[in-house]
């Protein structure tokens, strides 16, 4: 495969996820995940799955019925039934139900899973289904309430939903859909600026709000975007928790042994310089319970109470991050799980849970990571004489050197010299007065003026770029909104509005390139051209 189609940056140069990514790809000096989960030995994993009888039929029926209501094609529902009967397997991924589809990394994770499933089907001739876990049982509303959209000129706008006192403590998936409808108007307005094609995206959003709850809006939108390529499982469903009850009973019975293993794993991670991301309390009490749609925590470990709930209402017990992934991987016939940087950080901590419950970990496949790049980035890079990836990675240095090169000779040195004189002599002047407060304020005003002079010199130089049609400040905000990786902030709707298809075209090719690189060169962070951005 031609890897040169996409500009790729080594993830070790992007510190936000370098460590867990390297760990998963076995480029770290230590390995914390089991060998079987990080080697892409698909035949071995498929052979292991062939010894089990698919998955629980009640879970399959729940999955099929929920997606039938979402409008999933019958062929995909039939595939799910065949797989749960023991033929083939599942590629699983998941995320909290973000507003209007969530940030870009949700889209990237789902697309990686869809592309991997197709590849496995072609290579091994078996049915492979993508199940996307809609983690609507999360109760962190702040994490899902906002959607950051872009205009065609690169300006960003963040739209946030609100909730009132009646639904203030509900799991996010159960929040009334009216909270989403309330912010639909501004979203449609911004999408309309993209012209042709934006009407279709607005239509998809409108259809997703036809009925149900917040989580159903997310599920319906994701299903439509991927056009019958995946099924969504609603984590608020009571069925999966009921099916998980025997495994939870096993955990309760063996809790002391499993906790001992977890504490040893924490010590091992710390000895290797790795901070365990899951907190001790979350490990000690890995269950919550659902009460009227609200997730509640146990104040302490009360085995008798927990066993009582298991015996009478097991569907009320809800696993937290310590147990969720192991239970998923036990209940679904999982070939592989597609994971993001956060999951790669905490999954190594959970190996003792898998061992204690007798669950084999699936193959872990990192999703692709990317930044959508407007054409203006190439223009700015060429104007200042650096590469596009170099400018993306070292924006401050590259722009600083460009500004410095265009200033009058000795400008910066004279400004530094002037600032030093004011600082030194001002300090001596103030020291000669018993009450030098007013003088100190005058000197601070002089120092402020010097700083303005320095900025004015830089602004003149940046103005030359703007005269060429570039907007460096706006471009910087688009590439790194709030100073973070773009995929963590920018809405999944942006590439759709800009005309980047998901199931085919550039993004699908990128997902295939990413999976191919994983087999040979390792991972990378990609720069993807975004049309209509100037």
Short mmCIF file of C-alpha atoms in Angstrom, two decimals, residues 32-232:
data_model
loop_
_atom_site.label_atom_id
_atom_site.label_comp_id
_atom_site.label_asym_id
_atom_site.label_seq_id
_atom_site.Cartn_x
_atom_site.Cartn_y
_atom_site.Cartn_z
CA UNK A 32 1.79 -4.45 30.33
CA UNK A 33 -0.80 -5.96 28.02
CA UNK A 34 -0.81 -9.72 27.39
CA UNK A 35 1.01 -10.88 24.27
CA UNK A 36 -2.17 -12.18 22.65
CA UNK A 37 -3.91 -8.80 22.78
CA UNK A 38 -1.23 -6.74 21.01
CA UNK A 39 -0.12 -9.21 18.33
CA UNK A 40 -2.47 -9.16 15.36
CA UNK A 41 -2.72 -12.95 15.27
CA UNK A 42 -6.21 -13.10 13.85
CA UNK A 43 -6.24 -16.82 13.17
CA UNK A 44 -5.40 -17.61 16.76
CA UNK A 45 -8.15 -15.31 18.03
CA UNK A 46 -10.72 -16.76 15.63
CA UNK A 47 -9.76 -20.30 16.64
CA UNK A 48 -10.24 -19.31 20.27
CA UNK A 49 -13.69 -17.89 19.54
CA UNK A 50 -14.75 -20.99 17.61
CA UNK A 51 -14.75 -22.97 20.85
CA UNK A 52 -17.59 -20.85 22.29
CA UNK A 53 -21.24 -20.95 21.26
CA UNK A 54 -21.60 -17.40 20.03
CA UNK A 55 -23.19 -15.24 22.70
CA UNK A 56 -26.27 -15.00 24.95
CA UNK A 57 -29.45 -15.13 22.85
CA UNK A 58 -31.23 -12.61 25.07
CA UNK A 59 -28.40 -10.15 24.40
CA UNK A 60 -28.64 -10.84 20.67
CA UNK A 61 -32.42 -10.30 20.69
CA UNK A 62 -31.95 -7.02 22.57
CA UNK A 63 -29.32 -5.82 20.08
CA UNK A 64 -31.46 -6.78 17.09
CA UNK A 65 -34.65 -5.20 18.41
CA UNK A 66 -33.00 -1.90 19.35
CA UNK A 67 -31.38 -1.57 15.92
CA UNK A 68 -34.55 -2.61 14.12
CA UNK A 69 -36.17 0.44 15.73
CA UNK A 70 -33.22 2.54 14.55
CA UNK A 71 -33.86 1.42 10.98
CA UNK A 72 -30.92 -0.98 10.54
CA UNK A 73 -31.13 -3.17 7.40
CA UNK A 74 -32.46 -6.70 7.83
CA UNK A 75 -29.25 -8.16 6.36
CA UNK A 76 -27.23 -6.68 9.22
CA UNK A 77 -29.70 -7.92 11.82
CA UNK A 78 -29.51 -11.41 10.31
CA UNK A 79 -25.73 -11.26 10.45
CA UNK A 80 -25.94 -10.50 14.18
CA UNK A 81 -28.16 -13.54 14.69
CA UNK A 82 -25.71 -15.81 12.81
CA UNK A 83 -22.77 -14.51 14.82
CA UNK A 84 -24.50 -14.98 18.17
CA UNK A 85 -25.34 -18.51 17.05
CA UNK A 86 -21.62 -19.24 16.80
CA UNK A 87 -20.55 -18.19 13.29
CA UNK A 88 -18.01 -15.34 13.09
CA UNK A 89 -17.42 -12.60 15.60
CA UNK A 90 -17.65 -8.97 16.63
CA UNK A 91 -15.42 -5.91 16.41
CA UNK A 92 -16.46 -3.69 19.30
CA UNK A 93 -15.90 0.01 19.93
CA UNK A 94 -17.71 2.53 22.07
CA UNK A 95 -18.06 6.05 23.40
CA UNK A 96 -20.33 8.27 25.43
CA UNK A 97 -23.22 9.69 23.36
CA UNK A 98 -21.89 13.13 22.47
CA UNK A 99 -24.16 15.91 21.25
CA UNK A 100 -24.83 15.58 17.48
CA UNK A 101 -22.53 12.58 17.16
CA UNK A 102 -19.78 13.75 19.48
CA UNK A 103 -16.26 14.91 18.60
CA UNK A 104 -14.19 13.63 15.68
CA UNK A 105 -12.58 10.81 17.65
CA UNK A 106 -16.00 9.10 17.90
CA UNK A 107 -16.24 9.11 14.11
CA UNK A 108 -12.63 7.91 13.78
CA UNK A 109 -13.16 5.07 16.24
CA UNK A 110 -16.32 3.83 14.51
CA UNK A 111 -14.72 4.07 11.06
CA UNK A 112 -11.65 2.13 12.20
CA UNK A 113 -13.95 -0.62 13.51
CA UNK A 114 -16.02 -0.74 10.30
CA UNK A 115 -12.89 -0.92 8.13
CA UNK A 116 -11.33 -3.63 10.31
CA UNK A 117 -14.51 -5.74 10.19
CA UNK A 118 -14.61 -5.56 6.39
CA UNK A 119 -10.95 -6.53 6.17
CA UNK A 120 -11.46 -9.55 8.45
CA UNK A 121 -14.48 -10.69 6.46
CA UNK A 122 -12.51 -10.52 3.21
CA UNK A 123 -9.45 -12.25 4.66
CA UNK A 124 -11.15 -15.08 6.55
CA UNK A 125 -14.51 -15.51 4.85
CA UNK A 126 -16.54 -15.22 8.05
CA UNK A 127 -19.27 -12.80 9.11
CA UNK A 128 -17.89 -9.97 11.24
CA UNK A 129 -20.17 -7.43 12.87
CA UNK A 130 -19.33 -4.00 14.28
CA UNK A 131 -21.06 -3.28 17.58
CA UNK A 132 -20.71 0.28 18.81
CA UNK A 133 -21.29 0.57 22.55
CA UNK A 134 -23.39 3.65 23.31
CA UNK A 135 -22.18 4.39 26.86
CA UNK A 136 -25.33 6.24 27.85
CA UNK A 137 -25.05 4.89 31.39
CA UNK A 138 -22.37 7.52 32.01
CA UNK A 139 -23.55 10.43 34.16
CA UNK A 140 -20.98 13.07 33.17
CA UNK A 141 -23.25 15.47 31.28
CA UNK A 142 -20.50 18.07 30.94
CA UNK A 143 -18.49 15.65 28.78
CA UNK A 144 -21.25 15.21 26.18
CA UNK A 145 -23.22 18.48 26.23
CA UNK A 146 -21.21 20.56 23.74
CA UNK A 147 -20.68 20.53 19.99
CA UNK A 148 -17.98 22.64 18.31
CA UNK A 149 -18.75 23.40 14.66
CA UNK A 150 -16.76 25.26 12.03
CA UNK A 151 -17.78 27.74 9.36
CA UNK A 152 -16.21 27.34 5.92
CA UNK A 153 -13.76 30.15 6.77
CA UNK A 154 -12.51 28.21 9.82
CA UNK A 155 -14.23 30.20 12.57
CA UNK A 156 -15.35 27.90 15.40
CA UNK A 157 -18.59 28.01 17.34
CA UNK A 158 -19.42 25.91 20.39
CA UNK A 159 -23.06 25.09 21.06
CA UNK A 160 -24.04 23.57 24.40
CA UNK A 161 -27.20 21.86 25.56
CA UNK A 162 -28.64 22.44 29.01
CA UNK A 163 -30.62 20.25 31.36
CA UNK A 164 -33.07 21.28 34.03
CA UNK A 165 -33.66 20.14 37.58
CA UNK A 166 -35.97 17.31 36.57
CA UNK A 167 -33.29 15.47 34.59
CA UNK A 168 -30.22 16.91 36.32
CA UNK A 169 -28.97 13.59 37.67
CA UNK A 170 -30.09 11.18 34.95
CA UNK A 171 -27.63 9.02 33.05
CA UNK A 172 -26.82 10.98 29.90
CA UNK A 173 -28.41 8.45 27.57
CA UNK A 174 -31.73 8.89 29.35
CA UNK A 175 -31.92 12.69 29.21
CA UNK A 176 -35.05 13.87 27.32
CA UNK A 177 -34.44 14.48 23.64
CA UNK A 178 -35.97 17.95 24.00
CA UNK A 179 -32.61 19.11 25.39
CA UNK A 180 -31.04 18.33 22.00
CA UNK A 181 -33.90 19.83 19.99
CA UNK A 182 -33.47 23.09 21.89
CA UNK A 183 -30.09 23.75 20.22
CA UNK A 184 -30.93 22.42 16.75
CA UNK A 185 -31.53 25.90 15.27
CA UNK A 186 -27.96 27.24 15.63
CA UNK A 187 -26.54 23.97 14.32
CA UNK A 188 -28.66 24.15 11.18
CA UNK A 189 -27.64 27.79 10.66
CA UNK A 190 -23.91 26.99 10.78
CA UNK A 191 -24.25 23.87 8.63
CA UNK A 192 -26.19 25.89 6.06
CA UNK A 193 -23.10 28.02 5.42
CA UNK A 194 -21.38 25.02 3.84
CA UNK A 195 -23.76 25.09 0.89
CA UNK A 196 -24.46 22.00 -1.19
CA UNK A 197 -24.70 18.84 0.89
CA UNK A 198 -25.32 20.61 4.17
CA UNK A 199 -29.06 20.17 3.74
CA UNK A 200 -28.64 16.40 3.75
CA UNK A 201 -26.64 16.55 7.00
CA UNK A 202 -29.28 18.79 8.59
CA UNK A 203 -31.88 16.27 7.46
CA UNK A 204 -29.98 13.42 9.11
CA UNK A 205 -29.87 15.36 12.36
CA UNK A 206 -33.56 16.15 12.19
CA UNK A 207 -34.39 12.47 11.62
CA UNK A 208 -32.25 11.50 14.62
CA UNK A 209 -34.44 13.66 16.84
CA UNK A 210 -37.72 12.05 15.83
CA UNK A 211 -38.26 10.28 19.14
CA UNK A 212 -36.64 8.69 22.16
CA UNK A 213 -33.96 10.00 24.48
CA UNK A 214 -30.57 11.67 24.19
CA UNK A 215 -28.87 8.30 23.72
CA UNK A 216 -31.31 7.25 20.98
CA UNK A 217 -30.51 10.45 19.06
CA UNK A 218 -26.83 9.52 19.14
CA UNK A 219 -27.50 5.90 18.11
CA UNK A 220 -29.80 6.88 15.25
CA UNK A 221 -27.36 9.47 13.91
CA UNK A 222 -24.39 7.09 14.07
CA UNK A 223 -26.35 4.32 12.34
CA UNK A 224 -27.38 6.68 9.54
CA UNK A 225 -23.90 8.14 9.05
CA UNK A 226 -22.46 4.65 8.58
CA UNK A 227 -25.31 3.59 6.32
CA UNK A 228 -25.97 0.10 7.67
CA UNK A 229 -22.35 -0.80 8.47
CA UNK A 230 -22.70 -1.14 12.23
CA UNK A 231 -25.13 -1.88 15.04
CA UNK A 232 -25.36 0.14 18.24
#
